Short mmCIF file of C-alpha atoms and ligand atoms in Angstrom, two decimals:
data_model
loop_
_atom_site.label_atom_id
_atom_site.label_comp_id
_atom_site.label_asym_id
_atom_site.label_seq_id
_atom_site.Cartn_x
_atom_site.Cartn_y
_atom_site.Cartn_z
CA MET A 1 67.45 0.85 -40.80
CA LYS A 2 66.69 -1.31 -43.82
CA ILE A 3 63.38 -3.15 -43.65
CA ILE A 4 64.91 -6.35 -44.98
CA ASN A 5 66.99 -6.50 -41.78
CA LEU A 6 63.86 -6.20 -39.64
CA LEU A 7 62.19 -9.21 -41.18
CA LYS A 8 64.41 -11.84 -39.65
CA GLN A 9 62.93 -12.13 -36.16
CA ASP A 10 60.78 -15.11 -35.17
CA THR A 11 58.30 -13.22 -32.99
CA LEU A 12 55.34 -11.21 -34.27
CA SER A 13 56.00 -7.64 -35.32
CA LEU A 14 53.59 -5.12 -36.84
CA SER A 15 54.14 -2.23 -39.20
CA PHE A 16 51.61 0.47 -40.11
CA GLU A 17 50.71 2.40 -43.24
CA VAL A 18 49.71 6.05 -43.38
CA PHE A 19 48.83 8.31 -46.27
CA PRO A 20 49.80 11.96 -46.77
CA PRO A 21 47.24 14.78 -46.40
CA LYS A 22 44.94 15.76 -49.24
CA THR A 23 45.56 19.45 -48.67
CA GLU A 24 48.11 21.70 -47.06
CA THR A 25 45.64 22.61 -44.33
CA SER A 26 45.39 19.02 -43.11
CA PHE A 27 49.18 18.53 -43.07
CA GLU A 28 49.56 19.21 -39.34
CA SER A 29 46.68 16.92 -38.34
CA VAL A 30 48.06 14.07 -40.48
CA LYS A 31 51.50 14.65 -39.01
CA ALA A 32 50.03 14.46 -35.51
CA ALA A 33 48.15 11.22 -36.30
CA THR A 34 51.29 9.76 -37.84
CA GLY A 35 53.25 10.75 -34.75
CA GLU A 36 50.75 9.00 -32.49
CA ILE A 37 51.09 5.81 -34.54
CA ALA A 38 54.88 6.10 -34.56
CA SER A 39 54.82 6.45 -30.76
CA LEU A 40 53.51 2.87 -30.60
CA HIS A 41 56.97 1.80 -31.87
CA PRO A 42 55.94 -0.36 -34.82
CA ALA A 43 58.65 -2.25 -36.72
CA PHE A 44 58.38 0.35 -39.50
CA MET A 45 55.86 2.68 -41.11
CA SER A 46 55.07 3.16 -44.77
CA VAL A 47 53.83 6.38 -46.35
CA THR A 48 51.80 6.09 -49.54
CA TYR A 49 52.35 8.20 -52.62
CA GLY A 50 49.18 9.72 -54.00
CA ALA A 51 46.99 6.79 -52.83
CA GLY A 52 44.07 6.78 -50.40
CA GLY A 53 43.16 10.32 -51.41
CA GLY A 54 46.46 11.82 -50.24
CA THR A 55 48.71 13.86 -52.49
CA SER A 56 52.23 12.78 -53.32
CA ARG A 57 53.69 16.14 -52.29
CA TYR A 58 54.07 15.30 -48.63
CA THR A 59 55.11 11.65 -48.74
CA LEU A 60 58.73 12.44 -48.15
CA ASP A 61 58.10 15.04 -45.42
CA ILE A 62 56.07 12.53 -43.45
CA ALA A 63 58.48 9.65 -44.02
CA LYS A 64 61.34 11.87 -42.85
CA ASP A 65 59.42 12.98 -39.77
CA ILE A 66 58.69 9.37 -38.78
CA LYS A 67 62.33 8.43 -39.10
CA GLU A 68 63.95 11.48 -37.55
CA LYS A 69 61.50 12.50 -34.86
CA TYR A 70 60.25 9.08 -33.74
CA ASN A 71 63.20 6.92 -34.69
CA VAL A 72 60.92 4.49 -36.53
CA PRO A 73 62.21 3.16 -39.87
CA SER A 74 60.13 4.54 -42.71
CA LEU A 75 59.27 3.27 -46.15
CA ALA A 76 58.52 5.93 -48.77
CA HIS A 77 56.20 4.79 -51.57
CA LEU A 78 56.92 6.01 -55.09
CA THR A 79 54.83 5.47 -58.23
CA CYS A 80 56.03 5.96 -61.77
CA VAL A 81 53.36 5.42 -64.41
CA SER A 82 52.02 8.94 -64.61
CA SER A 83 55.44 10.59 -64.24
CA THR A 84 58.21 11.59 -66.58
CA ARG A 85 61.71 10.18 -66.17
CA GLU A 86 62.89 13.61 -65.05
CA THR A 87 60.33 13.82 -62.22
CA VAL A 88 61.09 10.30 -61.04
CA HIS A 89 64.81 11.04 -61.00
CA GLU A 90 64.16 14.18 -58.94
CA LYS A 91 62.06 12.17 -56.50
CA ILE A 92 64.71 9.48 -56.16
CA ALA A 93 67.36 12.13 -55.50
CA ALA A 94 65.11 13.74 -52.85
CA ILE A 95 64.52 10.39 -51.13
CA ARG A 96 68.23 9.82 -51.06
CA GLU A 97 68.93 13.28 -49.73
CA ALA A 98 66.35 12.80 -46.98
CA GLY A 99 68.26 9.73 -45.81
CA ILE A 100 65.34 7.36 -46.44
CA GLU A 101 66.72 3.89 -47.09
CA ASN A 102 63.48 2.05 -47.94
CA VAL A 103 61.43 2.62 -51.08
CA MET A 104 58.23 0.88 -52.16
CA ALA A 105 58.49 0.81 -55.97
CA LEU A 106 55.06 0.94 -57.54
CA ARG A 107 53.61 1.43 -60.95
CA GLY A 108 50.51 3.29 -59.69
CA ASP A 109 47.10 3.07 -61.30
CA ILE A 110 46.71 4.11 -64.92
CA PRO A 111 45.29 7.67 -64.79
CA ALA A 112 41.65 7.94 -65.82
CA GLY A 113 41.28 8.69 -69.53
CA ARG A 114 44.74 7.36 -70.46
CA GLU A 115 43.86 3.66 -70.53
CA GLY A 116 43.67 3.51 -74.34
CA GLU A 117 46.98 5.34 -75.02
CA ASP A 118 49.95 3.79 -76.80
CA ARG A 119 52.02 2.90 -73.73
CA SER A 120 55.19 2.26 -75.68
CA ARG A 121 55.67 6.04 -75.61
CA TRP A 122 55.43 6.29 -71.83
CA ASP A 123 58.59 6.71 -69.76
CA TYR A 124 57.36 4.04 -67.33
CA ARG A 125 54.98 1.20 -68.10
CA TYR A 126 55.41 -1.12 -65.12
CA ALA A 127 56.83 -1.10 -61.61
CA ILE A 128 59.77 -3.18 -62.84
CA ASP A 129 61.02 -0.09 -64.75
CA LEU A 130 61.19 1.83 -61.47
CA VAL A 131 62.79 -1.08 -59.60
CA ARG A 132 65.57 -1.16 -62.22
CA GLU A 133 66.17 2.57 -61.93
CA LEU A 134 66.29 2.46 -58.16
CA ARG A 135 68.82 -0.37 -58.36
CA GLU A 136 70.94 1.48 -60.90
CA CYS A 137 70.86 4.95 -59.33
CA GLY A 138 73.86 4.34 -57.12
CA ALA A 139 72.02 4.41 -53.76
CA ASP A 140 71.82 1.22 -51.77
CA PHE A 141 68.03 1.25 -51.27
CA CYS A 142 66.04 -1.54 -49.70
CA ILE A 143 63.29 -1.97 -52.29
CA GLY A 144 59.76 -3.28 -51.75
CA GLY A 145 57.25 -4.30 -54.40
CA ALA A 146 53.49 -4.90 -54.36
CA CYS A 147 51.88 -8.30 -54.87
CA TYR A 148 48.33 -9.54 -55.14
CA PRO A 149 47.12 -12.78 -53.52
CA GLU A 150 43.88 -12.44 -55.52
CA ILE A 151 45.76 -11.37 -58.69
CA HIS A 152 46.13 -7.83 -59.97
CA PRO A 153 42.84 -6.70 -61.57
CA GLU A 154 44.57 -6.14 -64.95
CA SER A 155 46.13 -9.61 -65.09
CA ALA A 156 44.65 -12.24 -67.36
CA ASP A 157 45.37 -15.04 -64.87
CA GLN A 158 47.41 -15.87 -61.80
CA ARG A 159 50.14 -17.75 -63.65
CA GLU A 160 50.88 -14.65 -65.75
CA ASP A 161 50.68 -12.36 -62.69
CA ILE A 162 53.18 -14.54 -60.80
CA ARG A 163 55.48 -14.70 -63.82
CA ARG A 164 55.55 -10.88 -63.94
CA LEU A 165 56.02 -10.74 -60.18
CA ARG A 166 59.04 -12.99 -60.41
CA GLU A 167 60.57 -10.71 -63.07
CA LYS A 168 59.98 -7.71 -60.80
CA VAL A 169 61.64 -9.45 -57.85
CA GLU A 170 64.58 -10.52 -60.00
CA ALA A 171 65.00 -6.90 -61.10
CA GLY A 172 65.76 -6.02 -57.48
CA CYS A 173 62.91 -6.21 -54.93
CA ASP A 174 64.12 -7.16 -51.46
CA PHE A 175 60.64 -7.88 -50.14
CA LEU A 176 56.99 -7.79 -51.17
CA THR A 177 53.90 -6.44 -49.44
CA THR A 178 50.49 -7.82 -50.33
CA GLN A 179 47.28 -6.14 -51.27
CA MET A 180 44.66 -6.45 -48.50
CA PHE A 181 42.73 -9.72 -48.22
CA PHE A 182 40.00 -10.88 -45.85
CA ASP A 183 40.46 -14.62 -46.12
CA ASN A 184 43.85 -15.88 -44.96
CA ASN A 185 43.53 -19.05 -47.02
CA LEU A 186 43.93 -16.91 -50.14
CA LEU A 187 47.29 -15.75 -48.83
CA TYR A 188 48.50 -19.24 -47.89
CA ASN A 189 47.55 -20.48 -51.34
CA PHE A 190 49.33 -17.55 -53.00
CA LEU A 191 52.48 -18.08 -50.92
CA TYR A 192 52.57 -21.72 -51.92
CA LYS A 193 52.31 -20.78 -55.60
CA ILE A 194 54.93 -18.03 -55.58
CA ARG A 195 57.42 -20.19 -53.67
CA GLU A 196 56.83 -22.93 -56.25
CA ALA A 197 57.52 -20.33 -58.94
CA GLY A 198 60.89 -19.55 -57.36
CA ILE A 199 60.09 -16.26 -55.59
CA THR A 200 61.97 -16.47 -52.31
CA VAL A 201 61.97 -12.92 -50.90
CA PRO A 202 60.01 -12.19 -47.70
CA VAL A 203 56.32 -11.41 -48.22
CA ILE A 204 54.60 -9.11 -45.73
CA PRO A 205 50.83 -9.64 -45.64
CA GLY A 206 48.78 -6.42 -45.65
CA ILE A 207 45.75 -6.39 -43.35
CA MET A 208 43.09 -3.70 -43.59
CA PRO A 209 40.94 -3.25 -40.47
CA ILE A 210 37.52 -2.28 -41.83
CA THR A 211 36.12 0.11 -39.27
CA ASN A 212 33.08 1.56 -41.00
CA ALA A 213 30.55 0.32 -43.50
CA ASN A 214 31.39 3.02 -46.11
CA GLN A 215 35.01 1.93 -46.20
CA ILE A 216 34.01 -1.55 -47.36
CA GLU A 217 32.69 -0.61 -50.76
CA ARG A 218 35.73 1.53 -51.51
CA ALA A 219 38.18 -1.10 -50.27
CA ILE A 220 36.60 -3.82 -52.39
CA LYS A 221 36.44 -1.58 -55.45
CA LEU A 222 40.13 -0.73 -55.12
CA SER A 223 41.39 -4.19 -54.30
CA GLY A 224 38.81 -6.54 -55.82
CA SER A 225 39.13 -8.55 -52.58
CA PHE A 226 36.87 -11.50 -51.87
CA MET A 227 34.54 -11.01 -48.89
CA PRO A 228 34.15 -14.23 -46.91
CA GLN A 229 30.68 -14.98 -45.53
CA ARG A 230 31.98 -14.53 -41.98
CA PHE A 231 32.94 -10.95 -42.81
CA LYS A 232 29.68 -10.24 -44.67
CA SER A 233 27.66 -11.41 -41.65
CA LEU A 234 29.64 -9.11 -39.43
CA VAL A 235 28.91 -6.13 -41.71
CA ASP A 236 25.21 -7.06 -41.91
CA LYS A 237 25.01 -7.22 -38.15
CA PHE A 238 27.04 -4.15 -37.19
CA GLY A 239 27.25 -1.98 -40.33
CA HIS A 240 24.53 0.41 -39.11
CA ASP A 241 26.21 0.97 -35.73
CA PRO A 242 29.54 2.85 -36.18
CA ALA A 243 30.99 2.05 -32.75
CA ALA A 244 30.07 -1.65 -32.96
CA MET A 245 31.33 -1.88 -36.55
CA LYS A 246 34.65 -0.38 -35.55
CA GLN A 247 35.04 -2.83 -32.68
CA ALA A 248 34.04 -5.80 -34.86
CA GLY A 249 36.34 -4.70 -37.73
CA ILE A 250 39.32 -4.39 -35.38
CA ALA A 251 38.50 -7.79 -33.85
CA TYR A 252 38.34 -9.35 -37.34
CA ALA A 253 41.71 -7.87 -38.33
CA THR A 254 43.20 -9.00 -34.99
CA ASP A 255 41.93 -12.51 -35.66
CA GLN A 256 43.52 -12.52 -39.11
CA ILE A 257 46.86 -11.46 -37.60
CA ILE A 258 46.70 -14.15 -34.91
CA ASP A 259 45.99 -16.79 -37.54
CA LEU A 260 48.90 -15.54 -39.68
CA TYR A 261 51.27 -15.70 -36.74
CA ALA A 262 49.98 -19.15 -35.76
CA ASN A 263 50.99 -20.13 -39.29
CA ASN A 264 54.51 -18.78 -38.72
CA ILE A 265 54.14 -15.43 -40.47
CA THR A 266 55.96 -13.01 -38.24
CA ASN A 267 55.64 -9.65 -40.05
CA VAL A 268 52.26 -8.12 -40.75
CA HIS A 269 51.60 -4.71 -42.30
CA VAL A 270 48.43 -2.99 -41.09
CA TYR A 271 46.66 -0.50 -43.33
CA SER A 272 45.98 1.80 -40.41
CA MET A 273 44.75 4.67 -42.62
CA ASN A 274 45.95 7.53 -40.35
CA LYS A 275 43.84 6.20 -37.45
CA PRO A 276 45.98 6.02 -34.30
CA GLU A 277 43.11 4.57 -32.27
CA VAL A 278 42.88 1.61 -34.67
CA ALA A 279 46.63 0.95 -34.53
CA GLU A 280 46.55 1.28 -30.76
CA LYS A 281 43.61 -1.12 -30.30
CA ILE A 282 45.19 -3.75 -32.53
CA MET A 283 48.43 -3.54 -30.58
CA ALA A 284 46.51 -3.69 -27.30
CA ASN A 285 44.57 -6.77 -28.49
CA LEU A 286 47.88 -8.46 -29.27
CA SER A 287 49.87 -7.12 -26.33
CA ASP A 288 50.80 -10.48 -24.78
CA ILE A 289 51.66 -11.97 -28.17
CA LEU A 290 53.74 -8.94 -29.08
CA GLY A 291 55.28 -8.91 -25.60
CA LYS A 292 54.41 -5.19 -25.23
P1 FAD B 301 53.13 -3.75 -61.61
O1 FAD B 301 54.01 -4.61 -60.81
O2 FAD B 301 53.73 -3.03 -62.75
O3 FAD B 301 51.91 -4.65 -62.13
C1 FAD B 301 50.77 -4.06 -62.74
C2 FAD B 301 50.14 -5.05 -63.72
O4 FAD B 301 50.99 -5.21 -64.87
C3 FAD B 301 49.95 -6.47 -63.17
O5 FAD B 301 48.79 -6.99 -63.76
C4 FAD B 301 51.19 -7.21 -63.67
O6 FAD B 301 50.99 -8.61 -63.77
C5 FAD B 301 51.37 -6.56 -65.04
N1 FAD B 301 52.77 -6.53 -65.51
C6 FAD B 301 53.87 -6.24 -64.77
N2 FAD B 301 54.96 -6.23 -65.56
C7 FAD B 301 54.53 -6.50 -66.82
C8 FAD B 301 55.17 -6.61 -68.09
N3 FAD B 301 56.50 -6.45 -68.21
N4 FAD B 301 54.42 -6.89 -69.18
C9 FAD B 301 53.07 -7.07 -69.07
N5 FAD B 301 52.41 -6.98 -67.88
C10 FAD B 301 53.13 -6.70 -66.79
N6 FAD B 301 49.18 3.13 -55.50
C11 FAD B 301 49.53 4.43 -55.40
O7 FAD B 301 49.16 5.25 -56.24
N7 FAD B 301 50.30 4.86 -54.34
C12 FAD B 301 50.73 4.03 -53.37
O8 FAD B 301 51.41 4.46 -52.43
C13 FAD B 301 50.38 2.64 -53.46
N8 FAD B 301 50.81 1.75 -52.54
C14 FAD B 301 50.51 0.41 -52.69
C15 FAD B 301 51.00 -0.52 -51.77
C16 FAD B 301 50.70 -1.87 -51.90
C17 FAD B 301 51.26 -2.86 -50.90
C18 FAD B 301 49.87 -2.32 -52.95
C19 FAD B 301 49.51 -3.79 -53.08
C20 FAD B 301 49.38 -1.41 -53.89
C21 FAD B 301 49.70 -0.04 -53.77
N9 FAD B 301 49.24 0.90 -54.69
C22 FAD B 301 49.59 2.23 -54.57
C23 FAD B 301 48.38 0.48 -55.81
C24 FAD B 301 49.21 0.13 -57.07
O9 FAD B 301 49.84 1.28 -57.57
C25 FAD B 301 48.25 -0.45 -58.11
O10 FAD B 301 47.75 -1.69 -57.68
C26 FAD B 301 48.77 -0.51 -59.54
O11 FAD B 301 47.66 -0.78 -60.39
C27 FAD B 301 49.81 -1.61 -59.79
O12 FAD B 301 51.00 -1.30 -59.22
P2 FAD B 301 52.19 -2.39 -59.17
O13 FAD B 301 53.36 -1.70 -58.63
O14 FAD B 301 51.72 -3.62 -58.51
O15 FAD B 301 52.38 -2.67 -60.75
#
């Protein structure tokens, strides 16, 4: 099932993100956690590619498992910047062969130590290069792209970031998923600006439930997200108490989702980080709204 066809309903639906294992030994436990999340019947599940500490080796195995074993549509992430054209073509062929219809086309972060290189020699410089190849490869993929309500950290300003985003969408993205954010007003403002700029594809907001104090620093470092005072107070109050922090973080994410839906956003992607209990609690908190 193509994700673009799942985004047309007018009731709330949630999707979840998982990341592949770091090592072969944790493959089975990640597969089990993924299975538990899939058993909640989300709209779809995405599997990252080499992000969140996971390796890229197992992305496809997990995406295939989600689709075939649990009958949940899956979205396989693929990055390009640190790969050769040959490797990317092999990966695209493997995705196709596995029957995965949805691909999240990403640039990936510039590998440490390569920031100063002459990028004109690289096979891939931006996600748009991958979007074009996916469009031209002959498979009828549903293609997602990443977007950044608080601008991508490498962008000079938001106008330039949105201009580049529009080019990426025009190259063939069917939908966009946002970087995490903790203040919904940032998303509403971003949506207004991209619509004004002529970007009309569906945008799925990404919500990260922060469930422990250590996760916060890492999340902010990765995303550069703004921490509203309301969230800071919550961390100050509960950060030292793991169980309370988890409960408060899930409640905060739930609140964000309710506000998004109240503002007519019907699809929300939850960065569930291989934690079935987090996905389950969020769905339970929203059970009447979700009608489940
Ligand atoms: P791009 O769209 O290429 O943008 C990167 C930067 O380049 C932006 O500043 C943009 O404005 C600029 N730019 C774009 N095109 C041009 C151009 N033609 N000329 C000049 N500047 C340009 N990382 C992983 O490693 N694995 C994952 O699975 C993963 N999943 C993600 C999922 C989501 C929803 C998000 C938001 C991010 C994810 N990331 C993942 C992180 C992502 O790889 C990084 O944020 C990366 O730095 C940028 O990727 P991109 O696809 O947004 O790049």
